[in-house]
PDB file of C-alpha atoms in Angstrom:
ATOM      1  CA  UNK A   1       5.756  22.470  27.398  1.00 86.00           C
ATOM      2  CA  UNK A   2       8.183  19.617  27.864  1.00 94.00           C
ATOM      3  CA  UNK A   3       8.558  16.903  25.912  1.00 96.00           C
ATOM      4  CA  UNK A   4      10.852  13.461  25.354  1.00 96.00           C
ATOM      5  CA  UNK A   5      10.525  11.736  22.361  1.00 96.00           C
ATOM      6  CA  UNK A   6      12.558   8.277  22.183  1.00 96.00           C
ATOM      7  CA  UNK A   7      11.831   4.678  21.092  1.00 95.00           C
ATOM      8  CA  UNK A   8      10.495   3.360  24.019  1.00 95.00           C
ATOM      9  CA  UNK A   9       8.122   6.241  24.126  1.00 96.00           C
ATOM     10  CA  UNK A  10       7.142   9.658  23.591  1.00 97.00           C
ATOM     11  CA  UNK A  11       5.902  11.888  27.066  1.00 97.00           C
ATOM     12  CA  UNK A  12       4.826  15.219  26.449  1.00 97.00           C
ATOM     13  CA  UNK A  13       4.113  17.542  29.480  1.00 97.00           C
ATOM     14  CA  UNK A  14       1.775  21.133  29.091  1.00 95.00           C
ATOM     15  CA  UNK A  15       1.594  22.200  32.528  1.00 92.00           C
ATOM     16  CA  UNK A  16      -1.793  20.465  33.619  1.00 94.00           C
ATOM     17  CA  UNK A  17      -1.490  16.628  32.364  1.00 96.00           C
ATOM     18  CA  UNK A  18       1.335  13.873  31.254  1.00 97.00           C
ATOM     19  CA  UNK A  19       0.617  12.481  27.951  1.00 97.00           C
ATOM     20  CA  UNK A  20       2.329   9.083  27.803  1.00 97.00           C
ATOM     21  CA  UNK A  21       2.548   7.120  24.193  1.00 97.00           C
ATOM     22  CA  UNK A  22       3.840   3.873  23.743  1.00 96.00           C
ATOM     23  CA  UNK A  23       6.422   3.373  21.136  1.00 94.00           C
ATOM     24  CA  UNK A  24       6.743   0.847  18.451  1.00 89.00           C
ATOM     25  CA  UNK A  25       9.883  -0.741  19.541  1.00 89.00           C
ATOM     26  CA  UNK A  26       9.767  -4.317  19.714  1.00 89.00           C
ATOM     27  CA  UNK A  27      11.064  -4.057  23.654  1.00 89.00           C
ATOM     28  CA  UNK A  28       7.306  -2.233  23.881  1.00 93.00           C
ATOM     29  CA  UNK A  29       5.481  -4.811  26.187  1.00 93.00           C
ATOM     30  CA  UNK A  30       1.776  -5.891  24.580  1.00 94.00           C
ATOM     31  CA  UNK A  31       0.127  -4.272  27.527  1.00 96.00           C
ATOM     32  CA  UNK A  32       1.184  -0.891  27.001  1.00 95.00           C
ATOM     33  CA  UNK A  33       1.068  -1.090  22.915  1.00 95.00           C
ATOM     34  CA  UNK A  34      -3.340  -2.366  23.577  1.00 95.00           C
ATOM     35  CA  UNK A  35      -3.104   0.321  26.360  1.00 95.00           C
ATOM     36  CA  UNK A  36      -2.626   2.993  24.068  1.00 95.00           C
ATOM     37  CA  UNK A  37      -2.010   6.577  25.143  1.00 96.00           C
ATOM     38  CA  UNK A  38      -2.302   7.324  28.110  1.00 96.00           C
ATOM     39  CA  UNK A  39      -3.438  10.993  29.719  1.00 97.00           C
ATOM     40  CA  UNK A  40      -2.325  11.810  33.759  1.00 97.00           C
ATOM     41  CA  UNK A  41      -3.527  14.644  35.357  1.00 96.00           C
ATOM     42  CA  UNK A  42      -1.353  16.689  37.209  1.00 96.00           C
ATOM     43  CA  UNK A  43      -3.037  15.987  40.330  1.00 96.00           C
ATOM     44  CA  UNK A  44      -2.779  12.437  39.918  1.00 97.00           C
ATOM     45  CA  UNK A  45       0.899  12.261  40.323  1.00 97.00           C
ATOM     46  CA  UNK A  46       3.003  11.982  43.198  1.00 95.00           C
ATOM     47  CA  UNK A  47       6.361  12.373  41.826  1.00 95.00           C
ATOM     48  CA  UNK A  48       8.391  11.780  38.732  1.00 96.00           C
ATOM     49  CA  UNK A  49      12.343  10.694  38.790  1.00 96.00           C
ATOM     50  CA  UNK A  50      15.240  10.461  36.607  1.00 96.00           C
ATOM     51  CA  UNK A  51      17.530   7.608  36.772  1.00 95.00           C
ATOM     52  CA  UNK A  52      20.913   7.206  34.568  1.00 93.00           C
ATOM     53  CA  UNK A  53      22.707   3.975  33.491  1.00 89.00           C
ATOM     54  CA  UNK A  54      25.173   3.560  31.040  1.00 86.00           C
ATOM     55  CA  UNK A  55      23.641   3.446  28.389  1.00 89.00           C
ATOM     56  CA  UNK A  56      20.371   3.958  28.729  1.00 93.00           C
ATOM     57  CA  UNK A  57      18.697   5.862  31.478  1.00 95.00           C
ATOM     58  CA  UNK A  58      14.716   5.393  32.789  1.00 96.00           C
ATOM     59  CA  UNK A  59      12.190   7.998  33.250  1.00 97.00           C
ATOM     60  CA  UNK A  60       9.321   6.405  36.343  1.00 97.00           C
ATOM     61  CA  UNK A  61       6.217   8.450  37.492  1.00 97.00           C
ATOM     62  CA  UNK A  62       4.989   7.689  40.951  1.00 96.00           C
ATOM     63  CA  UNK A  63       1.313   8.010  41.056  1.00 97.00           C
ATOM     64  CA  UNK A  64      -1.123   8.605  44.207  1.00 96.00           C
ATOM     65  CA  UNK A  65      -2.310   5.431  45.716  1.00 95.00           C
ATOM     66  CA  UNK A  66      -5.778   4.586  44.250  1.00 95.00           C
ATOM     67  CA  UNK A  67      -5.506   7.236  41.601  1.00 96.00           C
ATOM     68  CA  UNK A  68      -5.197   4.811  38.600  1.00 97.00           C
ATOM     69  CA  UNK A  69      -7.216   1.415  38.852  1.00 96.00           C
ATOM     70  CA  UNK A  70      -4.683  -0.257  36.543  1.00 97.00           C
ATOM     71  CA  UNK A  71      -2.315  -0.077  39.500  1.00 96.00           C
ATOM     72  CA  UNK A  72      -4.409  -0.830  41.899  1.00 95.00           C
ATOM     73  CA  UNK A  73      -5.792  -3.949  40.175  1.00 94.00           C
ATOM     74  CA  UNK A  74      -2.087  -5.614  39.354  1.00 94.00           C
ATOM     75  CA  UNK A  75      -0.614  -4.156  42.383  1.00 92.00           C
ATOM     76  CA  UNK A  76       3.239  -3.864  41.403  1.00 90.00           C
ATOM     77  CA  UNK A  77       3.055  -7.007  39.422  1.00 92.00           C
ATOM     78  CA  UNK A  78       3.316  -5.639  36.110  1.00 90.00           C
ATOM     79  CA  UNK A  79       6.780  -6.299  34.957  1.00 88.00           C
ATOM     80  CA  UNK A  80       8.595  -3.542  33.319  1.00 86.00           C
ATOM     81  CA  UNK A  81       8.172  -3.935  29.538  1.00 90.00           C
ATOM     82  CA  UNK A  82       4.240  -3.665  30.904  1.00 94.00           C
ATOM     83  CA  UNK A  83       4.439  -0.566  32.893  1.00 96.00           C
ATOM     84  CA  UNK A  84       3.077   2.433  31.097  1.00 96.00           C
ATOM     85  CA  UNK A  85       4.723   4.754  33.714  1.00 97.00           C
ATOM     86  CA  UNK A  86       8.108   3.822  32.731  1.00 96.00           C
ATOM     87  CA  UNK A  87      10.208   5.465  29.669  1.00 96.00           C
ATOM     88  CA  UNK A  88      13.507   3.555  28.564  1.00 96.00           C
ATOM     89  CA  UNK A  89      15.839   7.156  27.968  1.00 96.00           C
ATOM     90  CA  UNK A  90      19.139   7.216  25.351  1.00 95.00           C
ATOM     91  CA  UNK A  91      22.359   8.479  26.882  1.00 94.00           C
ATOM     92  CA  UNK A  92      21.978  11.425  24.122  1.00 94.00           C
ATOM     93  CA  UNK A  93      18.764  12.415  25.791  1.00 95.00           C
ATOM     94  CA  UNK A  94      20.003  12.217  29.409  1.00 96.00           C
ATOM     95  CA  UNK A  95      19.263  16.466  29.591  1.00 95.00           C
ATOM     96  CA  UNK A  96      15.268  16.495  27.991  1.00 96.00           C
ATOM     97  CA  UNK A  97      14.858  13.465  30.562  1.00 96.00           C
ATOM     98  CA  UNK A  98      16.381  15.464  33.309  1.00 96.00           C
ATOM     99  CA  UNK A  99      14.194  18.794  31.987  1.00 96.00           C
ATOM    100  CA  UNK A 100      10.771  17.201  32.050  1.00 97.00           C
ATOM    101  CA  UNK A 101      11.904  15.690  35.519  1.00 96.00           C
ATOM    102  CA  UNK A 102      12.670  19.927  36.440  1.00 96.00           C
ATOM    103  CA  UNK A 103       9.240  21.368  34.606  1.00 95.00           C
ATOM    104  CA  UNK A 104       6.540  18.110  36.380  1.00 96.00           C
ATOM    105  CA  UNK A 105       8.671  18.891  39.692  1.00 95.00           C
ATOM    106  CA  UNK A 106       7.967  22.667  39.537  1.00 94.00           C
ATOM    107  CA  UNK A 107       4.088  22.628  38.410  1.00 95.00           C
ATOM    108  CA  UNK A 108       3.806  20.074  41.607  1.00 95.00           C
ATOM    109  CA  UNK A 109       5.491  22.528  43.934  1.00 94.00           C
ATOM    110  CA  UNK A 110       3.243  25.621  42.215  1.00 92.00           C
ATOM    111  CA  UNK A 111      -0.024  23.518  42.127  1.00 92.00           C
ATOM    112  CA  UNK A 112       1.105  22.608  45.890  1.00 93.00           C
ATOM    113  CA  UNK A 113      -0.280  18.751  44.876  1.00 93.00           C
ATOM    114  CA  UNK A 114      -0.570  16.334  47.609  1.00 92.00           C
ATOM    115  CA  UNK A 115       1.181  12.930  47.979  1.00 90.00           C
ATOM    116  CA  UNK A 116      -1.102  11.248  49.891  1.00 93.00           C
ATOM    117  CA  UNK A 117      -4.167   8.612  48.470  1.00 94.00           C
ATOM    118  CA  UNK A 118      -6.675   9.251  46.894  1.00 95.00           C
ATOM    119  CA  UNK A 119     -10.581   8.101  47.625  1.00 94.00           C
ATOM    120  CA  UNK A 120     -11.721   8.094  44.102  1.00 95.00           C
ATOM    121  CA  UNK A 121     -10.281   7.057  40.605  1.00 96.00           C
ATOM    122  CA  UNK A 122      -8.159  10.171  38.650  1.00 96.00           C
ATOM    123  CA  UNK A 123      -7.639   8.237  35.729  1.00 96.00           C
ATOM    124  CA  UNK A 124     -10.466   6.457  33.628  1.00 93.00           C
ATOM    125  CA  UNK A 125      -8.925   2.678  33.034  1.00 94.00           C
ATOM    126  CA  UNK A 126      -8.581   1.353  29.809  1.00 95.00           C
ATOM    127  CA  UNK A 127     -11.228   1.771  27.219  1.00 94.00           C
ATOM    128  CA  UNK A 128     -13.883  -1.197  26.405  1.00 94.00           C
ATOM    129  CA  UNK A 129     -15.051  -3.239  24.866  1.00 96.00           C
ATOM    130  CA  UNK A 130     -12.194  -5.604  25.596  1.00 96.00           C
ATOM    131  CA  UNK A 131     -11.077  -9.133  24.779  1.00 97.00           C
ATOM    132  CA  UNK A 132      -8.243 -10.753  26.108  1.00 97.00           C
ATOM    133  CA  UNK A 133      -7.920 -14.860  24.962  1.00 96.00           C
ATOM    134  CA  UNK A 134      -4.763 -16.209  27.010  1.00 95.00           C
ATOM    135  CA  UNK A 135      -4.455 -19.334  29.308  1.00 94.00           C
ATOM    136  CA  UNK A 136      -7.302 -21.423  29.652  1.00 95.00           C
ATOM    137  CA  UNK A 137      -9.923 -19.114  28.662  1.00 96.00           C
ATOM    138  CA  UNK A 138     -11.359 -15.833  26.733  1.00 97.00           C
ATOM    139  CA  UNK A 139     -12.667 -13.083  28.771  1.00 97.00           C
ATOM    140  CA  UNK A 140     -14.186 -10.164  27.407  1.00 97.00           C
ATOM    141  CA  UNK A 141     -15.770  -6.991  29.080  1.00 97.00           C
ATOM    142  CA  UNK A 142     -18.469  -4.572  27.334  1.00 96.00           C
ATOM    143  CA  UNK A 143     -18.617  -2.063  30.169  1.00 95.00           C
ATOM    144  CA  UNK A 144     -21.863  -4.028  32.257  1.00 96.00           C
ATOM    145  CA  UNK A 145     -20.528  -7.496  31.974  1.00 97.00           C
ATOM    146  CA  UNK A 146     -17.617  -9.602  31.813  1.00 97.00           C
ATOM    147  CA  UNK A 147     -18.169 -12.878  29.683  1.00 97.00           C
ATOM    148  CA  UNK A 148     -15.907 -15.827  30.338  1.00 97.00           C
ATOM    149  CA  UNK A 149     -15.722 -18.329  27.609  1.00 97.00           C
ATOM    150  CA  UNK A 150     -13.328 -21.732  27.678  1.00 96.00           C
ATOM    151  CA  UNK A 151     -11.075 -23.516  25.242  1.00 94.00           C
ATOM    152  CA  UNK A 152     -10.395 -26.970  24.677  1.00 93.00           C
ATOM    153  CA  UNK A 153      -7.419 -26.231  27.447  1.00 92.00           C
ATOM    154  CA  UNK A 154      -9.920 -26.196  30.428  1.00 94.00           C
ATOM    155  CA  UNK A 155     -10.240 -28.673  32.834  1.00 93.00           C
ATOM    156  CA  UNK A 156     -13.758 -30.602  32.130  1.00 93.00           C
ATOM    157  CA  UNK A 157     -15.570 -29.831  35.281  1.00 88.00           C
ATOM    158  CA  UNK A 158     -14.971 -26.155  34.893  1.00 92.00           C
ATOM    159  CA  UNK A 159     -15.698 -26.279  31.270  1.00 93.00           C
ATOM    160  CA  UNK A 160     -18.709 -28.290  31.718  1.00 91.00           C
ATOM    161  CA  UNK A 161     -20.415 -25.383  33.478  1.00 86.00           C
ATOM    162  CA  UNK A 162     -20.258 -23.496  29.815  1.00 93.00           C
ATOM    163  CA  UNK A 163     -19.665 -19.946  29.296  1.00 95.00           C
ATOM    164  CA  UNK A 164     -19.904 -17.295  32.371  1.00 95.00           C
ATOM    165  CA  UNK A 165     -21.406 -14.321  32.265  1.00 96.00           C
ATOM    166  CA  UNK A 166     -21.165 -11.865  35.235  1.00 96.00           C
ATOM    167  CA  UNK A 167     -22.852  -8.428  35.510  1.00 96.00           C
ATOM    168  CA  UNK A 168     -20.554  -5.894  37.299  1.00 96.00           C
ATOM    169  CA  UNK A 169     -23.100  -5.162  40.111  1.00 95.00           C
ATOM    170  CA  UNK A 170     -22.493  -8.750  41.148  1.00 95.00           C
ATOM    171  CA  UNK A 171     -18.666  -8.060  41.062  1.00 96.00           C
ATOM    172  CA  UNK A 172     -17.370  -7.665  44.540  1.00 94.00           C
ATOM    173  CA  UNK A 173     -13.715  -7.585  43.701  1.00 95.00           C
ATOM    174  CA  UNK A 174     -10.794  -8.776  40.949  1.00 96.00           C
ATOM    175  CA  UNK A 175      -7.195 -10.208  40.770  1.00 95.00           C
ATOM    176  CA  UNK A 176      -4.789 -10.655  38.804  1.00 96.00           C
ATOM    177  CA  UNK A 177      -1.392 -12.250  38.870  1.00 95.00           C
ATOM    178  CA  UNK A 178       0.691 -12.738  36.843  1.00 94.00           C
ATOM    179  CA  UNK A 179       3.133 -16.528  36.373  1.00 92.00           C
ATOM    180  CA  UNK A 180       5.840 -16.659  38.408  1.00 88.00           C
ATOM    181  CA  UNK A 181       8.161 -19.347  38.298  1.00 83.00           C
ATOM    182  CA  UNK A 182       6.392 -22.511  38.652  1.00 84.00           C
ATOM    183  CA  UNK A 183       3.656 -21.208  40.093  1.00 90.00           C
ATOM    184  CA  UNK A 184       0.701 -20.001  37.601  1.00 94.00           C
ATOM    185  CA  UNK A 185      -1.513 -16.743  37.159  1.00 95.00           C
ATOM    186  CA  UNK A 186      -4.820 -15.901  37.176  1.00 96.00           C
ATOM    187  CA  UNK A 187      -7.521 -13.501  36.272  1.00 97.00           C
ATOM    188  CA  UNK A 188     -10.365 -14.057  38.826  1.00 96.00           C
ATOM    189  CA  UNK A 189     -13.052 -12.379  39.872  1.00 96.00           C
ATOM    190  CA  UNK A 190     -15.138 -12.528  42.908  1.00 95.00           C
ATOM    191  CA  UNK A 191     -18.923 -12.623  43.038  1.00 94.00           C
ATOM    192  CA  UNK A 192     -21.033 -11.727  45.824  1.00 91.00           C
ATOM    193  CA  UNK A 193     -22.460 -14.012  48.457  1.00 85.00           C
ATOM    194  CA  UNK A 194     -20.763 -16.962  46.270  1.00 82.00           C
ATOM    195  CA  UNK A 195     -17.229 -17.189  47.584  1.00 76.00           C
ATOM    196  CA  UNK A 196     -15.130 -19.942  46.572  1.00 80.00           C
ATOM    197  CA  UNK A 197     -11.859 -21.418  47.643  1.00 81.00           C
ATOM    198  CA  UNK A 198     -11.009 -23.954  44.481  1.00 89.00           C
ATOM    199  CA  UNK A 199      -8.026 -23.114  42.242  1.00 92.00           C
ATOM    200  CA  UNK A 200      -8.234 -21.388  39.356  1.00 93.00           C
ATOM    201  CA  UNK A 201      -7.989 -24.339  37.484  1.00 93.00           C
ATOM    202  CA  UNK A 202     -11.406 -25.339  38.905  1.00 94.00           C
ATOM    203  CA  UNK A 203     -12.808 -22.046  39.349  1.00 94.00           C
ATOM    204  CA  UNK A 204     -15.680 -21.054  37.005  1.00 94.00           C
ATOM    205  CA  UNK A 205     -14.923 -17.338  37.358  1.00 95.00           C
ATOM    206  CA  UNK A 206     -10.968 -17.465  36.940  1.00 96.00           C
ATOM    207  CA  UNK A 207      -9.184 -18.045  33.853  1.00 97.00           C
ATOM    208  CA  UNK A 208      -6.091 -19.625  34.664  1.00 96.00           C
ATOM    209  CA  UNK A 209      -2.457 -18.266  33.101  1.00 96.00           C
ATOM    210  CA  UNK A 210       0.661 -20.002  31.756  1.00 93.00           C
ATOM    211  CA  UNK A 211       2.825 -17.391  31.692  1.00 91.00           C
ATOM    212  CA  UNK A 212       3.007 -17.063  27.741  1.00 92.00           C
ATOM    213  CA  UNK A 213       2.591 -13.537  26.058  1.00 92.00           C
ATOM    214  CA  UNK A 214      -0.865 -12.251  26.462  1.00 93.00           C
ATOM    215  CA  UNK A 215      -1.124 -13.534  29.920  1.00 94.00           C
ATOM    216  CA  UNK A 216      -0.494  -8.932  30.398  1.00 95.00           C
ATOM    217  CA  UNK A 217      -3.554  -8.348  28.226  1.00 96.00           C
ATOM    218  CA  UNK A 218      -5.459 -10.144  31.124  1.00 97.00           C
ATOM    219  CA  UNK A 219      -4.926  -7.212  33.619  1.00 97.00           C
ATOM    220  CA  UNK A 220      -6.550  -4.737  31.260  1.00 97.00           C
ATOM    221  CA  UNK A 221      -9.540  -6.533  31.832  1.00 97.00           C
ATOM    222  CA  UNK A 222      -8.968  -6.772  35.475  1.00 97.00           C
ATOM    223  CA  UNK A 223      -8.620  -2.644  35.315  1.00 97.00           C
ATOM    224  CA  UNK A 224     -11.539  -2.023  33.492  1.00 97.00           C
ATOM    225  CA  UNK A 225     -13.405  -4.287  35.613  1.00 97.00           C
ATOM    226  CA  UNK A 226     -12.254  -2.392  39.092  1.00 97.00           C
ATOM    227  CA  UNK A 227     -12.719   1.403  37.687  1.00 96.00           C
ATOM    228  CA  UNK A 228     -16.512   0.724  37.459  1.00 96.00           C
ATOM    229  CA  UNK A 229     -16.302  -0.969  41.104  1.00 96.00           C
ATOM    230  CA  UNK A 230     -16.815   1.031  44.669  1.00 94.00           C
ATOM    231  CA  UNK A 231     -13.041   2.684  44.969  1.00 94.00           C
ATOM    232  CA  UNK A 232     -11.384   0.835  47.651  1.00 90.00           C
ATOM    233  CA  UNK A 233     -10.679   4.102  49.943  1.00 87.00           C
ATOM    234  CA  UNK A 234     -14.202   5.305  49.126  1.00 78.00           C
ATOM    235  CA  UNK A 235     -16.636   4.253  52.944  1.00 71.00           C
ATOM    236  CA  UNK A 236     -19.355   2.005  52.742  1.00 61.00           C
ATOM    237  CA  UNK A 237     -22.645   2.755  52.055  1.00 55.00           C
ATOM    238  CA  UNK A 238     -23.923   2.452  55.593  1.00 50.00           C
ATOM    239  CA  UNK A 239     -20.903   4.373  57.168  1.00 47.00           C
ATOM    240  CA  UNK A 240     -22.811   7.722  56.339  1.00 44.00           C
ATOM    241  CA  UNK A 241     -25.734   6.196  57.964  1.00 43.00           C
ATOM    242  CA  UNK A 242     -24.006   5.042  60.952  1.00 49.00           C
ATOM    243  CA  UNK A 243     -21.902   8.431  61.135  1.00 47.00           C
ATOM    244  CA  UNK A 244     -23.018  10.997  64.042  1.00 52.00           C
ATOM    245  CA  UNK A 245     -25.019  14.106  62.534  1.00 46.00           C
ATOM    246  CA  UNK A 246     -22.706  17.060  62.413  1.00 48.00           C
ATOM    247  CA  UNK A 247     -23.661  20.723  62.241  1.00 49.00           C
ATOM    248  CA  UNK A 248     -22.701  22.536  58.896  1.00 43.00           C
ATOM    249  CA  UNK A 249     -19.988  25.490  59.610  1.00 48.00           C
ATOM    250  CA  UNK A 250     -20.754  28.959  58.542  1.00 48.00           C
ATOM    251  CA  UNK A 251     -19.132  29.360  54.890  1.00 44.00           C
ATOM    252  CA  UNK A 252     -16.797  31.786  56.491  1.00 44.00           C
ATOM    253  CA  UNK A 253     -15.499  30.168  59.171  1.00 42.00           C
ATOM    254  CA  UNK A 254     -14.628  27.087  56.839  1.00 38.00           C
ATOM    255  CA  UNK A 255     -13.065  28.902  54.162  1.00 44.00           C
ATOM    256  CA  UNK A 256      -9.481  29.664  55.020  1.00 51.00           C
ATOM    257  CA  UNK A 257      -8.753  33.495  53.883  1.00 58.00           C
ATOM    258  CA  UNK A 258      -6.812  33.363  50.372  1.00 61.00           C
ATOM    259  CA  UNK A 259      -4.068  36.325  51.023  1.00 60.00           C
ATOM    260  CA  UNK A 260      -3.109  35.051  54.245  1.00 64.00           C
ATOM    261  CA  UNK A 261      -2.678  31.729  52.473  1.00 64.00           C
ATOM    262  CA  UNK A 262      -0.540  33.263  50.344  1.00 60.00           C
ATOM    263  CA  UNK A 263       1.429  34.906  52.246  1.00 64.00           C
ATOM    264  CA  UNK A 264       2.739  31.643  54.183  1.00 66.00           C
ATOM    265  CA  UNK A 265       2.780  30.430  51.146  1.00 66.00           C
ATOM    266  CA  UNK A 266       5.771  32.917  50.453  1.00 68.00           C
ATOM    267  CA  UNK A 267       7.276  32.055  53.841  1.00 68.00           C
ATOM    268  CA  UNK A 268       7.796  28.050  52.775  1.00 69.00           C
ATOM    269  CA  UNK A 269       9.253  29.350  49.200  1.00 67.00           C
ATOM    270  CA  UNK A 270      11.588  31.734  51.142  1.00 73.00           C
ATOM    271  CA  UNK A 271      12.725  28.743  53.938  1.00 66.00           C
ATOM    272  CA  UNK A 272      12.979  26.213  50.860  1.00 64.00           C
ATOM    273  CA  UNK A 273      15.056  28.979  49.175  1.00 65.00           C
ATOM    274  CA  UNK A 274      17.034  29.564  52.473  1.00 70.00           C
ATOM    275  CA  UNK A 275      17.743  25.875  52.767  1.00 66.00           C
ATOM    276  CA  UNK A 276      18.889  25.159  49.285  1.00 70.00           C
ATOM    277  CA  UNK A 277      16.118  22.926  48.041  1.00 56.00           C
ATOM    278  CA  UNK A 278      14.901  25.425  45.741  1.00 63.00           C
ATOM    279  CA  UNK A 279      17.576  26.826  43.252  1.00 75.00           C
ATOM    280  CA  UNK A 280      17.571  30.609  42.639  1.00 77.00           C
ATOM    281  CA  UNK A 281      15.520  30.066  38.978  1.00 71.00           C
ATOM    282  CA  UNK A 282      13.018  28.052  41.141  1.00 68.00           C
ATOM    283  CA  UNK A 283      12.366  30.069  43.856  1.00 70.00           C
ATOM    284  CA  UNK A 284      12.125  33.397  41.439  1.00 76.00           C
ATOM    285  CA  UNK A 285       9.681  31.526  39.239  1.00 68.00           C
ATOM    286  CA  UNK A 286       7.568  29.916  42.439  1.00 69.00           C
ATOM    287  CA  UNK A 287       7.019  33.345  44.261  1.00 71.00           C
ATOM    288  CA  UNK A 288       6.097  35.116  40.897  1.00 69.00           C
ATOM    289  CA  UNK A 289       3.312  32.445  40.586  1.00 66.00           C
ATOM    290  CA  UNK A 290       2.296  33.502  44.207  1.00 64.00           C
ATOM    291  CA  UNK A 291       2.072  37.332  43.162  1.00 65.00           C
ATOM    292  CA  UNK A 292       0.486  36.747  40.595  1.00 58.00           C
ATOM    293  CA  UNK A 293      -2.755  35.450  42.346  1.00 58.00           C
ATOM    294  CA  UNK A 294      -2.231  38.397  44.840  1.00 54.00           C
TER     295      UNK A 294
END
C-alpha cells in the first residue's frame, strides 16, 4: 500500500483502487470539500504523474475518457482548487509523491490497463440528494428529478414561469460553465423535443452564474444529473436494431489461449527491460507476476 498524506489531501493506494480525501486546508476548493472522498478503480485510470516546483510539488491522475461523469460534465473547466484529481505535495514529501507515482505505474503495467475511452461510467458521480443555491437560482436533484427554484435575482419572465421540475427521462443532456471574465456561467439542462436558444438569463431550465463561490457546487449537480443519463460513447438504441445479424463464434475460437498470452506477455517485459523503460526492480517484480499465473 502507498500512501501521501499532506494538507491539501490525503491519497492512499492498495493495489486495486485510489482513495482520494480532501483536506481541510482553506486552499481546499468547495467542490472537492461537498465532493467528499472519492474511490478510483484501478481500471479507471489512465496515468498518474509527479510534478516538482519549488516549493511545493503536484500529484495529477489522468483518467479514461468517459470513465468519471464529473469530468465529462465540466469538461476541463474545473479550475484547480476544484479538481479532485489534483494533490498540492510539500517539498519534504517530494519521495512518497514520487513512490505512489512508482507503485499506480507498476499495478497499471501488471493489470496491463488500457488508455483508451471508455463506453460506460467507472465511477458513480457524486451522491444525492443535492442542493446547490448560487446565481440566479436553487437547483436540487433527488436522483429522478432535478427541481429548479428562483430568487428574487431572476429576471421576471423567467421567474414568472415558477419553479421547474424536470424528470431525468426527459433530460437529453447538461452543461455547465463556469464565469469567465465578463462573460457568465451556467447550469442548463436540455429537455427533449423542447430545444431552446434564449440565454440563460431567460431560460427556464438554466440557472445563470456570477462567478461568486458556489457557482463549483453547480457542477455536482450537473454530474449527478449525466451519470444517470445514456453514456455518451454508449450506441443508440436503434443501432443494435439497425446492425447486420452476426453469427456467434465457437467459445474456443474466441477465447485467446491464456499460456500463450503469457508467454508474449514475457517477451514485452523482456524488450521493455532490454530498452531501459523498465528498471531491473521492475522488470523482476513484472515477470514474477507473470509466473505466478503460469
Amino acid at each position: 500500500m502507498a500512501e501521501i498524506i499532506q494538507k491539501d489531501g490525503t491519497w492512499i493506494f492498495d493495489g486495486d483502487a485510489l482513495r482520494l480525501t480532501p483536506g481541510r486546508d482553506k486552499n481546499v476548493g468547495l467542490l472537492r470539500k461537498t465532493l467528499g472522498e472519492l474511490v478510483v478503480p484501478l481500471g479507471a485510470l489512465a496515468g498518474i504523474s509527479f510534478e516538482q516546483g519549488r516549493r511545493t510539488g503536484r500529484l495529477r491522475l489522468r483518467l479514461r475518457d468517459g470513465a468519471d461523469p464529473l469530468l465529462h460534465a465540466t469538461a476541463g473547466r474545473l479550475a484547480e482548487p476544484h479538481d479532485p484529481y489534483q494533490l498540492a505535495v510539500e517539498s519534504d514529501r517530494y519521495g512518497v509523491a514520487e513512490y505512489l507515482v512508482d507503485e499506480v505505474r507498476q499495478a497499471l503495467l501488471l493489470d496491463q490497463v488500457p488508455s483508451d475511452p471508455v463506453t460506460e461510467y467507472l465511477l458513480p458521480g457524486p451522491s444525492v440528494p443535492l442542493s446547490a443555491a448560487a446565481g440566479d437560482g436553487t437547483a436540487s436533484f433527488d436522483g429522478e428529478q432535478v427541481r429548479l427554484e428562483w430568487n428574487w435575482k431572476t429576471e421576471d419572465a423567467k421567474a414568472a414561469a415558477g419553479t421547474r421540475t424536470l424528470a431525468v427521462t426527459d433530460i437529453a443532456a447538461v452543461e455547465w460553465h463556469p464565469a469567465a471574465g465578463l462573460e457568465n456561467g451556467y447550469l442548463r439542462f436540455t429537455v427533449r423535443n423542447s430545444p431552446t436558444k434564449a440565454p440563460p438569463k431567460y431560460d427556464p431550465n438554466a440557472v445563470e452564474l456570477w462567478g461568486f463561490k458556489k457557482d463549483p457546487l453547480m457542477a455536482l449537480i450537473a454530474a449527478a444529473v449525466q451519470a444517470r443519463l445514456p453514456h455518451p460513447a454508449s450506441p443508440s438504441p436503434g443501432a443494435a436494431l439497425d446492425a447486420p445479424a452476426q453469427r456467434p463464434e465457437p467459445a474456443a475460437a474466441a477465447r485467446e489461449d491464456e499460456h500463450d498470452a503469457l508467454l508474449r506477455r514475457l517477451r514485452e517485459l523482456g524488450e521493455l527491460h532490454r530498452t531501459g523503460v523498465l528498471t531491473d526492480e521492475e522488470f523482476a517484480l513484472a515477470k514474477q507476476a507473470v509466473l505466478k499465473r503460469m
